[in-house]
Coordinates of C-alpha atoms in Angstrom, one line a residue:
V26 CA 16.3 -132.7 11.5
W27 CA 15.0 -135.0 8.3
K28 CA 17.8 -133.6 6.3
R29 CA 20.0 -134.6 9.1
F30 CA 18.3 -137.9 9.6
A31 CA 18.8 -138.6 5.6
L32 CA 22.7 -137.7 5.5
A33 CA 23.3 -139.7 8.5
L34 CA 21.2 -142.6 6.9
S35 CA 23.4 -142.9 3.2
S36 CA 26.4 -143.1 5.5
L37 CA 25.7 -146.3 6.8
D38 CA 26.1 -149.4 5.0
P39 CA 23.6 -151.7 4.0
T40 CA 23.2 -153.9 6.9
Q41 CA 23.0 -151.3 9.2
Q42 CA 20.5 -149.1 7.0
Q43 CA 18.0 -151.8 7.0
Q44 CA 18.2 -152.9 10.4
L45 CA 17.6 -148.7 11.1
L46 CA 14.2 -149.1 8.6
V47 CA 12.9 -151.6 10.3
A48 CA 13.0 -150.0 13.8
G49 CA 12.1 -147.0 11.7
S50 CA 8.1 -148.5 11.5
A51 CA 7.5 -147.6 14.7
V52 CA 9.1 -144.2 14.9
A53 CA 5.9 -142.5 14.0
V54 CA 3.7 -144.9 17.0
G55 CA 6.6 -144.8 19.2
G56 CA 7.2 -140.9 18.8
L57 CA 3.2 -140.7 20.0
L58 CA 3.6 -142.8 22.9
T59 CA 6.7 -141.4 24.5
C60 CA 5.0 -138.0 24.2
Y61 CA 1.6 -139.7 25.9
Y62 CA 3.9 -141.3 28.2
W63 CA 5.5 -137.3 29.4
V64 CA 1.8 -136.3 29.4
Y65 CA 0.6 -139.3 31.4
Q66 CA 3.4 -138.7 34.2
G67 CA 3.2 -135.4 34.4
T68 CA -0.6 -136.1 36.0
K69 CA 1.4 -138.4 38.8
T70 CA 0.7 -137.5 42.4
K71 CA 4.3 -135.8 43.9
R72 CA 4.4 -137.7 46.9
I73 CA 3.6 -140.4 48.7
P74 CA 2.6 -141.2 52.1
I75 CA 4.5 -141.3 54.7
G76 CA 2.0 -144.2 56.8
D77 CA 3.6 -145.8 59.7
G78 CA 4.5 -149.3 61.8
W79 CA 5.7 -151.2 64.1
W80 CA 8.4 -154.0 63.9
G81 CA 9.4 -154.8 67.1
A82 CA 8.6 -158.2 68.8
G83 CA 5.0 -157.3 70.2
E84 CA 2.2 -155.4 70.5
K85 CA 2.7 -151.4 69.9
P86 CA 3.1 -149.3 73.4
Q87 CA 1.5 -146.2 74.0
S88 CA 4.4 -144.5 73.7
E89 CA 7.9 -145.0 72.5
D90 CA 10.9 -144.5 74.1
E91 CA 13.0 -141.5 71.9
K92 CA 16.3 -141.8 74.0
V93 CA 19.2 -141.9 72.2
F94 CA 22.5 -143.7 73.5
P95 CA 25.7 -144.5 72.6
F96 CA 26.9 -147.8 71.3
Q97 CA 30.8 -149.4 70.3
V98 CA 31.2 -152.4 69.1
Q99 CA 32.6 -155.0 71.3
T100 CA 34.0 -158.4 70.8
S101 CA 35.1 -161.5 73.2
D102 CA 38.0 -163.7 72.8
E103 CA 35.1 -166.3 72.6
E104 CA 33.2 -164.9 69.7
I105 CA 37.1 -165.1 67.8
Q106 CA 37.5 -168.3 68.8
D107 CA 34.4 -169.6 67.6
L108 CA 35.2 -168.1 64.7
Y109 CA 38.9 -169.8 64.2
D110 CA 37.6 -173.6 64.7
R111 CA 34.6 -173.2 62.1
I112 CA 37.0 -171.9 60.2
D113 CA 39.5 -174.8 60.3
R114 CA 36.8 -177.4 59.7
T115 CA 36.4 -175.9 56.1
R116 CA 35.2 -178.3 53.6
Y117 CA 36.1 -177.0 50.5
T118 CA 35.4 -177.9 47.1
E119 CA 38.4 -177.4 43.8
P120 CA 37.1 -174.9 41.1
L121 CA 37.3 -176.6 37.4
K122 CA 40.2 -175.5 35.7
D123 CA 40.2 -172.2 34.0
T124 CA 37.2 -170.9 35.1
G125 CA 37.9 -168.0 37.2
F126 CA 35.1 -166.6 39.0
Q127 CA 33.0 -167.3 36.4
Y128 CA 31.3 -170.0 38.6
G129 CA 31.3 -168.4 41.2
F130 CA 34.5 -167.4 43.5
N131 CA 37.6 -169.4 43.1
S132 CA 38.1 -171.8 45.7
T133 CA 41.5 -171.9 45.2
Y134 CA 41.6 -167.7 46.1
L135 CA 39.0 -168.2 48.7
K136 CA 41.9 -170.1 50.4
K137 CA 44.1 -167.3 50.1
V138 CA 41.7 -164.7 51.8
V139 CA 40.5 -167.8 54.8
S140 CA 44.2 -168.2 55.2
H141 CA 44.5 -164.0 55.7
W142 CA 41.6 -163.8 58.0
R143 CA 42.6 -166.9 59.9
H144 CA 46.2 -165.6 61.1
Q145 CA 46.8 -161.9 60.0
F146 CA 43.8 -160.1 60.2
N147 CA 43.5 -159.1 63.5
W148 CA 39.6 -157.7 64.4
K149 CA 40.3 -156.2 67.4
K150 CA 42.6 -153.5 65.6
Q151 CA 39.6 -153.4 63.3
I152 CA 37.0 -152.6 66.0
A153 CA 39.0 -149.8 67.0
I154 CA 38.8 -148.6 63.6
L155 CA 35.0 -149.0 63.4
N156 CA 34.8 -147.4 66.9
K157 CA 36.5 -144.5 66.0
Y158 CA 33.7 -142.5 64.7
P159 CA 31.0 -141.7 67.3
Q160 CA 28.1 -144.2 66.9
F161 CA 24.7 -144.2 68.8
K162 CA 21.5 -146.6 68.6
T163 CA 17.8 -145.5 69.0
N164 CA 14.7 -147.0 69.2
I165 CA 12.4 -146.6 65.6
E166 CA 9.1 -148.2 65.3
G167 CA 10.8 -150.9 67.7
L168 CA 13.7 -151.4 66.2
D169 CA 16.8 -150.4 68.0
V170 CA 18.4 -148.7 64.4
H171 CA 22.0 -148.3 64.3
F172 CA 23.5 -145.1 63.1
I173 CA 27.1 -143.2 62.9
H174 CA 27.1 -140.0 63.3
V175 CA 29.9 -137.3 63.2
R176 CA 30.3 -133.9 63.4
P177 CA 33.2 -131.8 61.1
P178 CA 35.8 -129.7 63.1
H179 CA 34.7 -126.1 63.7
R180 CA 36.3 -124.3 60.9
E181 CA 35.6 -119.9 60.8
G182 CA 33.5 -119.0 57.9
Q183 CA 33.2 -123.0 56.2
R184 CA 29.0 -123.5 56.5
V185 CA 28.3 -126.8 57.4
L186 CA 25.4 -129.0 56.3
P187 CA 23.8 -132.3 56.9
L188 CA 24.1 -135.4 54.8
M189 CA 22.6 -138.8 55.3
L190 CA 24.3 -141.8 53.5
V191 CA 22.6 -145.1 53.6
H192 CA 24.3 -147.5 52.2
G193 CA 22.9 -151.1 50.2
W194 CA 23.8 -155.3 50.2
P195 CA 25.8 -156.8 50.4
G196 CA 27.6 -154.1 52.5
S197 CA 27.3 -151.9 55.4
V198 CA 27.9 -148.6 56.8
Y199 CA 31.7 -149.7 56.9
E200 CA 31.7 -148.7 53.0
F201 CA 31.6 -145.4 54.2
Y202 CA 34.7 -145.1 56.0
R203 CA 36.9 -143.6 53.6
I204 CA 34.7 -141.1 52.1
L205 CA 33.5 -139.4 55.9
P206 CA 37.1 -137.8 56.6
L207 CA 36.6 -136.4 52.7
L208 CA 32.8 -134.7 53.7
T209 CA 33.5 -134.1 57.1
N210 CA 37.4 -133.0 57.5
S211 CA 37.4 -130.6 54.4
L212 CA 39.0 -127.3 54.3
D213 CA 36.2 -126.7 51.2
S214 CA 34.0 -123.7 52.0
L215 CA 31.6 -126.2 52.8
A216 CA 31.8 -129.4 54.4
F217 CA 28.8 -132.1 56.1
E218 CA 27.9 -133.4 59.0
V219 CA 27.2 -136.7 58.1
I220 CA 24.4 -139.0 59.7
C221 CA 25.1 -143.3 58.4
P222 CA 22.2 -145.5 59.6
S223 CA 22.7 -149.0 59.3
I224 CA 19.4 -150.5 57.5
P225 CA 17.6 -152.3 60.0
G226 CA 18.2 -156.1 60.0
Y227 CA 21.7 -155.6 58.6
G228 CA 24.7 -154.8 60.4
F229 CA 24.6 -153.5 63.9
S230 CA 20.3 -152.2 63.4
E231 CA 18.0 -155.0 64.6
A232 CA 16.1 -156.8 62.5
P233 CA 12.5 -156.5 61.9
H234 CA 10.7 -159.6 63.8
K235 CA 7.5 -159.1 61.4
Q236 CA 7.1 -159.4 57.7
G237 CA 6.7 -156.2 55.2
F238 CA 9.8 -154.1 56.2
D239 CA 10.9 -152.7 52.7
T240 CA 11.9 -149.4 51.7
L241 CA 9.3 -147.2 51.8
A242 CA 9.4 -148.6 55.7
A243 CA 13.1 -147.6 55.8
A244 CA 12.2 -144.1 54.4
R245 CA 10.1 -143.3 56.9
V246 CA 12.7 -144.9 60.1
F247 CA 15.2 -142.6 58.7
H248 CA 12.9 -139.5 58.0
K249 CA 12.3 -140.3 61.9
L250 CA 15.9 -140.6 62.9
M251 CA 17.0 -137.2 61.0
E252 CA 13.5 -135.6 62.8
R253 CA 14.7 -137.2 66.3
L254 CA 18.1 -136.0 65.7
G255 CA 17.2 -132.1 65.3
F256 CA 17.4 -132.3 61.6
S257 CA 14.8 -130.3 59.5
D258 CA 15.7 -130.5 55.9
Y259 CA 19.3 -132.5 55.0
Y260 CA 20.7 -134.4 52.1
L261 CA 20.4 -137.5 51.3
Q262 CA 22.9 -140.1 49.2
G263 CA 22.6 -143.3 48.7
G264 CA 23.3 -146.1 46.2
D265 CA 22.2 -149.9 46.2
W266 CA 19.0 -150.9 48.4
G267 CA 20.3 -147.0 49.5
S268 CA 19.6 -145.2 46.7
I269 CA 15.9 -146.4 46.3
I270 CA 15.5 -145.5 50.5
T271 CA 16.7 -142.0 49.7
T272 CA 14.7 -141.6 46.2
N273 CA 11.6 -142.8 48.7
M274 CA 12.6 -140.1 51.0
A275 CA 12.9 -137.6 48.7
Q276 CA 9.2 -139.2 47.6
M277 CA 7.8 -139.0 51.1
K278 CA 8.4 -135.9 52.4
P279 CA 10.5 -133.7 49.1
E280 CA 9.9 -130.5 52.0
C281 CA 12.9 -132.3 53.9
V282 CA 15.3 -133.2 51.3
K283 CA 17.1 -130.0 50.2
G284 CA 18.7 -132.5 47.9
L285 CA 19.6 -136.1 46.7
H286 CA 22.3 -137.2 45.3
L287 CA 22.5 -141.2 44.3
N288 CA 25.2 -143.3 42.2
M289 CA 22.9 -146.3 41.1
L290 CA 20.1 -145.1 39.2
T291 CA 17.1 -146.8 38.3
N292 CA 15.1 -146.4 35.4
K293 CA 11.7 -145.3 35.1
M294 CA 10.9 -145.1 31.5
R295 CA 9.2 -147.7 29.8
G296 CA 7.7 -149.2 26.5
F297 CA 8.0 -147.9 23.7
G298 CA 9.9 -144.4 24.7
V299 CA 13.0 -147.2 25.8
L300 CA 12.6 -149.8 22.8
F301 CA 12.5 -146.3 20.8
S302 CA 15.7 -145.2 22.2
I303 CA 17.3 -148.8 22.2
L304 CA 16.4 -149.5 18.4
I305 CA 17.3 -145.9 17.0
G306 CA 20.0 -144.5 19.3
R307 CA 22.9 -146.5 18.3
Y308 CA 23.4 -145.3 14.8
L309 CA 21.2 -141.6 16.0
P310 CA 22.3 -141.0 19.1
W311 CA 21.3 -137.3 18.8
L312 CA 17.5 -138.0 17.1
V313 CA 16.8 -139.8 21.2
G314 CA 18.8 -137.6 23.4
F315 CA 21.8 -140.1 23.7
T316 CA 25.5 -138.6 23.9
R317 CA 28.3 -140.9 22.6
E318 CA 29.2 -142.3 26.4
D319 CA 25.5 -143.2 26.6
V320 CA 25.9 -145.6 23.7
R321 CA 29.3 -147.0 24.5
R322 CA 27.6 -147.8 27.8
L323 CA 24.8 -149.2 26.6
F324 CA 25.5 -150.5 23.6
G325 CA 30.0 -151.6 24.2
S326 CA 31.1 -153.7 21.2
V327 CA 28.7 -156.4 22.0
G328 CA 25.0 -154.7 21.7
F329 CA 22.5 -154.2 24.2
M330 CA 21.1 -157.6 24.5
E331 CA 24.9 -158.2 25.0
R332 CA 25.7 -155.7 27.8
N333 CA 22.5 -155.4 29.5
F334 CA 20.1 -158.2 29.3
Y335 CA 22.3 -161.3 29.5
E336 CA 24.9 -159.2 32.2
I337 CA 21.8 -158.9 34.1
I338 CA 20.5 -162.5 34.0
R339 CA 23.9 -163.4 34.7
E340 CA 24.3 -161.5 38.0
T341 CA 21.0 -161.6 39.5
G342 CA 20.3 -165.0 40.4
Y343 CA 21.3 -164.1 44.0
L344 CA 18.0 -161.8 43.9
H345 CA 15.9 -164.4 42.7
I346 CA 16.5 -166.5 45.8
Q347 CA 17.0 -163.8 48.1
G348 CA 13.3 -162.3 46.6
T349 CA 11.7 -166.4 46.9
K350 CA 13.3 -168.1 50.3
P351 CA 15.9 -166.7 51.7
D352 CA 15.9 -168.4 54.7
S353 CA 16.6 -171.3 52.9
A354 CA 20.1 -169.9 51.8
G355 CA 20.6 -167.9 54.4
Y356 CA 20.7 -170.7 57.1
G357 CA 23.9 -172.5 55.5
V358 CA 26.3 -168.8 54.6
N359 CA 25.0 -168.0 58.4
D360 CA 25.9 -170.9 59.9
S361 CA 29.5 -171.4 57.9
P362 CA 32.3 -167.7 58.0
V363 CA 34.2 -169.1 54.4
G364 CA 30.2 -169.6 52.9
L365 CA 29.6 -166.2 54.3
A366 CA 32.8 -164.9 53.0
A367 CA 32.4 -166.6 49.7
Y368 CA 28.7 -165.6 48.8
I369 CA 29.5 -162.0 49.4
L370 CA 33.1 -161.3 48.1
E371 CA 32.0 -162.5 45.0
K372 CA 29.9 -159.0 44.6
F373 CA 33.0 -157.3 45.7
S374 CA 34.7 -159.1 42.8
T375 CA 31.9 -159.0 39.9
W376 CA 30.1 -155.6 40.8
T377 CA 33.5 -153.5 40.8
D378 CA 34.2 -155.1 37.0
F379 CA 32.2 -157.6 34.9
N380 CA 35.8 -158.7 33.6
N381 CA 36.7 -159.5 37.3
R382 CA 34.9 -162.6 36.5
D383 CA 37.8 -164.1 34.4
L384 CA 40.4 -163.3 37.0
E385 CA 41.1 -166.3 39.4
D386 CA 41.8 -163.8 42.6
G387 CA 38.7 -162.1 41.2
G388 CA 40.4 -158.8 40.8
L389 CA 39.1 -157.8 44.7
E390 CA 42.6 -156.9 45.3
R391 CA 42.7 -153.9 42.4
K392 CA 40.3 -151.9 44.4
F393 CA 40.1 -153.1 48.2
T394 CA 42.6 -154.6 51.0
L395 CA 41.4 -157.8 53.0
D396 CA 41.2 -156.0 55.8
D397 CA 38.6 -154.1 54.5
L398 CA 36.5 -156.7 52.9
L399 CA 37.0 -159.1 55.6
T400 CA 36.1 -156.8 58.4
N401 CA 32.2 -155.9 56.1
I402 CA 32.2 -160.0 56.2
M403 CA 33.0 -159.9 60.5
I404 CA 29.8 -157.2 60.5
Y405 CA 27.6 -159.4 58.9
W406 CA 28.9 -162.0 60.9
T407 CA 29.0 -161.5 64.4
T408 CA 25.8 -159.9 64.0
G409 CA 24.3 -162.9 62.4
S410 CA 22.9 -160.3 60.2
I411 CA 23.1 -162.2 56.9
V412 CA 19.4 -163.6 56.6
S413 CA 17.4 -161.0 57.8
S414 CA 19.2 -158.9 55.2
M415 CA 19.0 -160.9 52.5
R416 CA 15.1 -161.0 53.2
F417 CA 15.2 -157.3 52.4
Y418 CA 14.6 -158.6 48.9
K419 CA 11.9 -160.5 49.6
E420 CA 9.8 -158.0 51.4
N421 CA 10.7 -155.2 48.4
L422 CA 9.8 -158.1 45.4
K423 CA 6.8 -160.1 47.1
T424 CA 4.0 -157.7 45.9
N425 CA 4.2 -156.5 42.0
I426 CA 7.0 -153.8 41.7
D427 CA 4.8 -151.6 39.7
N428 CA 1.3 -151.2 41.7
R429 CA 4.1 -150.2 44.5
L430 CA 3.1 -146.5 44.9
D431 CA 6.7 -145.0 44.8
N432 CA 7.2 -146.6 41.3
N433 CA 4.3 -144.2 40.4
T434 CA 5.6 -141.4 41.2
G435 CA 8.4 -139.0 40.3
V436 CA 11.1 -137.2 42.9
Y437 CA 10.7 -133.3 42.2
V438 CA 13.5 -132.9 44.7
P439 CA 17.4 -131.3 43.3
T440 CA 18.9 -134.2 41.9
G441 CA 22.5 -135.1 41.2
L442 CA 23.2 -138.1 39.4
A443 CA 26.9 -140.1 39.4
A444 CA 27.1 -142.5 36.5
F445 CA 30.2 -144.9 37.0
P446 CA 31.2 -147.0 34.1
N447 CA 31.0 -150.5 35.4
E448 CA 27.9 -149.7 37.4
L449 CA 25.4 -152.9 36.4
M450 CA 23.7 -151.4 34.0
H451 CA 23.8 -147.7 32.4
V452 CA 20.9 -145.4 32.4
P453 CA 20.9 -142.1 30.0
Q454 CA 19.9 -138.8 31.9
L455 CA 17.5 -139.1 28.9
W456 CA 15.6 -142.3 30.3
A457 CA 16.4 -141.1 34.4
R458 CA 14.4 -137.6 33.5
A459 CA 11.1 -139.8 33.7
K460 CA 11.6 -140.2 36.9
F461 CA 13.6 -137.7 38.3
R462 CA 12.3 -133.6 37.3
N463 CA 14.6 -131.8 38.7
I464 CA 18.3 -132.8 37.4
Y465 CA 20.9 -130.6 38.7
S466 CA 23.8 -132.8 37.8
Y467 CA 24.1 -136.2 35.5
S468 CA 28.4 -136.9 35.7
Y469 CA 29.9 -139.5 33.6
M470 CA 32.1 -140.8 36.0
P471 CA 35.8 -142.3 34.9
R472 CA 36.0 -145.0 36.6
G473 CA 34.7 -147.1 39.8
G474 CA 31.7 -149.4 40.0
H475 CA 29.0 -150.6 42.5
F476 CA 30.3 -149.9 45.4
A477 CA 31.3 -146.0 44.7
A478 CA 31.8 -145.0 48.3
F479 CA 34.5 -147.8 49.3
E480 CA 36.1 -148.0 45.7
E481 CA 36.8 -144.3 44.4
P482 CA 35.7 -142.3 47.4
Q483 CA 37.8 -139.1 46.6
L484 CA 35.2 -139.5 43.4
L485 CA 32.1 -139.3 44.7
A486 CA 32.8 -136.9 47.0
D487 CA 33.5 -134.0 44.6
D488 CA 30.7 -134.6 42.6
L489 CA 28.4 -134.6 45.3
L490 CA 30.2 -131.6 47.1
Q491 CA 29.7 -130.1 43.1
F492 CA 26.1 -130.9 43.2
V493 CA 25.7 -129.4 46.7
K494 CA 27.2 -126.2 45.5
K495 CA 24.8 -126.0 42.7
V496 CA 21.9 -126.2 44.5
E497 CA 22.9 -124.3 47.5
K498 CA 24.1 -121.7 44.6
L499 CA 27.4 -121.8 46.4

């Protein structure tokens, strides 16, 4: 190893050698602390308590009504006319010259989106699309929880496995409408019976009436949902909040989770372990367990700090607002449909590709249709759920996140990780192993960003299928 190190060092230019030698002073200490980190982490608990809760209005009754009842999205001419009236009264602000989406949603392009919404978009037609999959509600912990439940058509010799897909913010179950047929109507030897719940406070699920509903509460509610539907073990898939909720589900009841597949990864590895790999990894990736693709995604041409730290600061202003005073900002976008569209669609632009910030149209129609984007907006608008969805950030961030039990608990169920190149931050497999102790597959996806199921449904479906086949030994 040291011979390879010396050869690699001699191949660098003087500036790189100096940077590496400065970093090398931390090698011994960093290595020892990294070893300690892994040993320490190995002593952590392997599950988190399930707990219980009541989020409905009033006091908890003696017994819960466990009925599951059908649900369909509906509208009225009055609801649509109210939308049109509000759109027609919109007051726009002219954008600064040559700013693209750097200041947020460009109002020149916003006018085009709103014109399509007002004159071409057909909400009743989109409702028919929403209702093409069976939808239901059931009351869990005082909340009417909405979910889609799609069973595959019977095919001789095909194995069917239960799968829950969980969305995030500012998405909804509609993100999964392009991937659902790929998972449920497959000609492969394996298909899925898919359950897609709306997170309480999002879309068609009732919002909590009490403080404290976080990802742990959502995880418990979704386990109860699967139990109520008659499933004892199942697969989970998630991105954004969905990745954290499904991870919590795996930590909470690992005996029920056959496998966990994520398209947004969280970094549990911290301190000198990460610092050491960042300092050394760009020059000697093999020494810290990085691949060339890890180096490309972490450092790019601008360096780690620019590609990760500064980019994250630029893109997380919303998180601080929603994690501290969600209601203040939420009231405005809950009252203005155009304000709501600008606030949400800007995320579908930038989180798909940071380079979209330089475009006047934000690159929105490169991956999505306006009808699809506006359908997601209409789910928030017609249910009035934007404020409660924003509160979810405060509930999860108002306590010291380092003291949350799930943050100090490993994940031991079979895990598949799909790393999309335009995700907000890249997490190498080396870092992922600190939390996910049983990784069956780690895939460098060829394209796509934060909204994987919405952007690249075929890629996500294929990666999920190969992961499940590995777990099932098919």
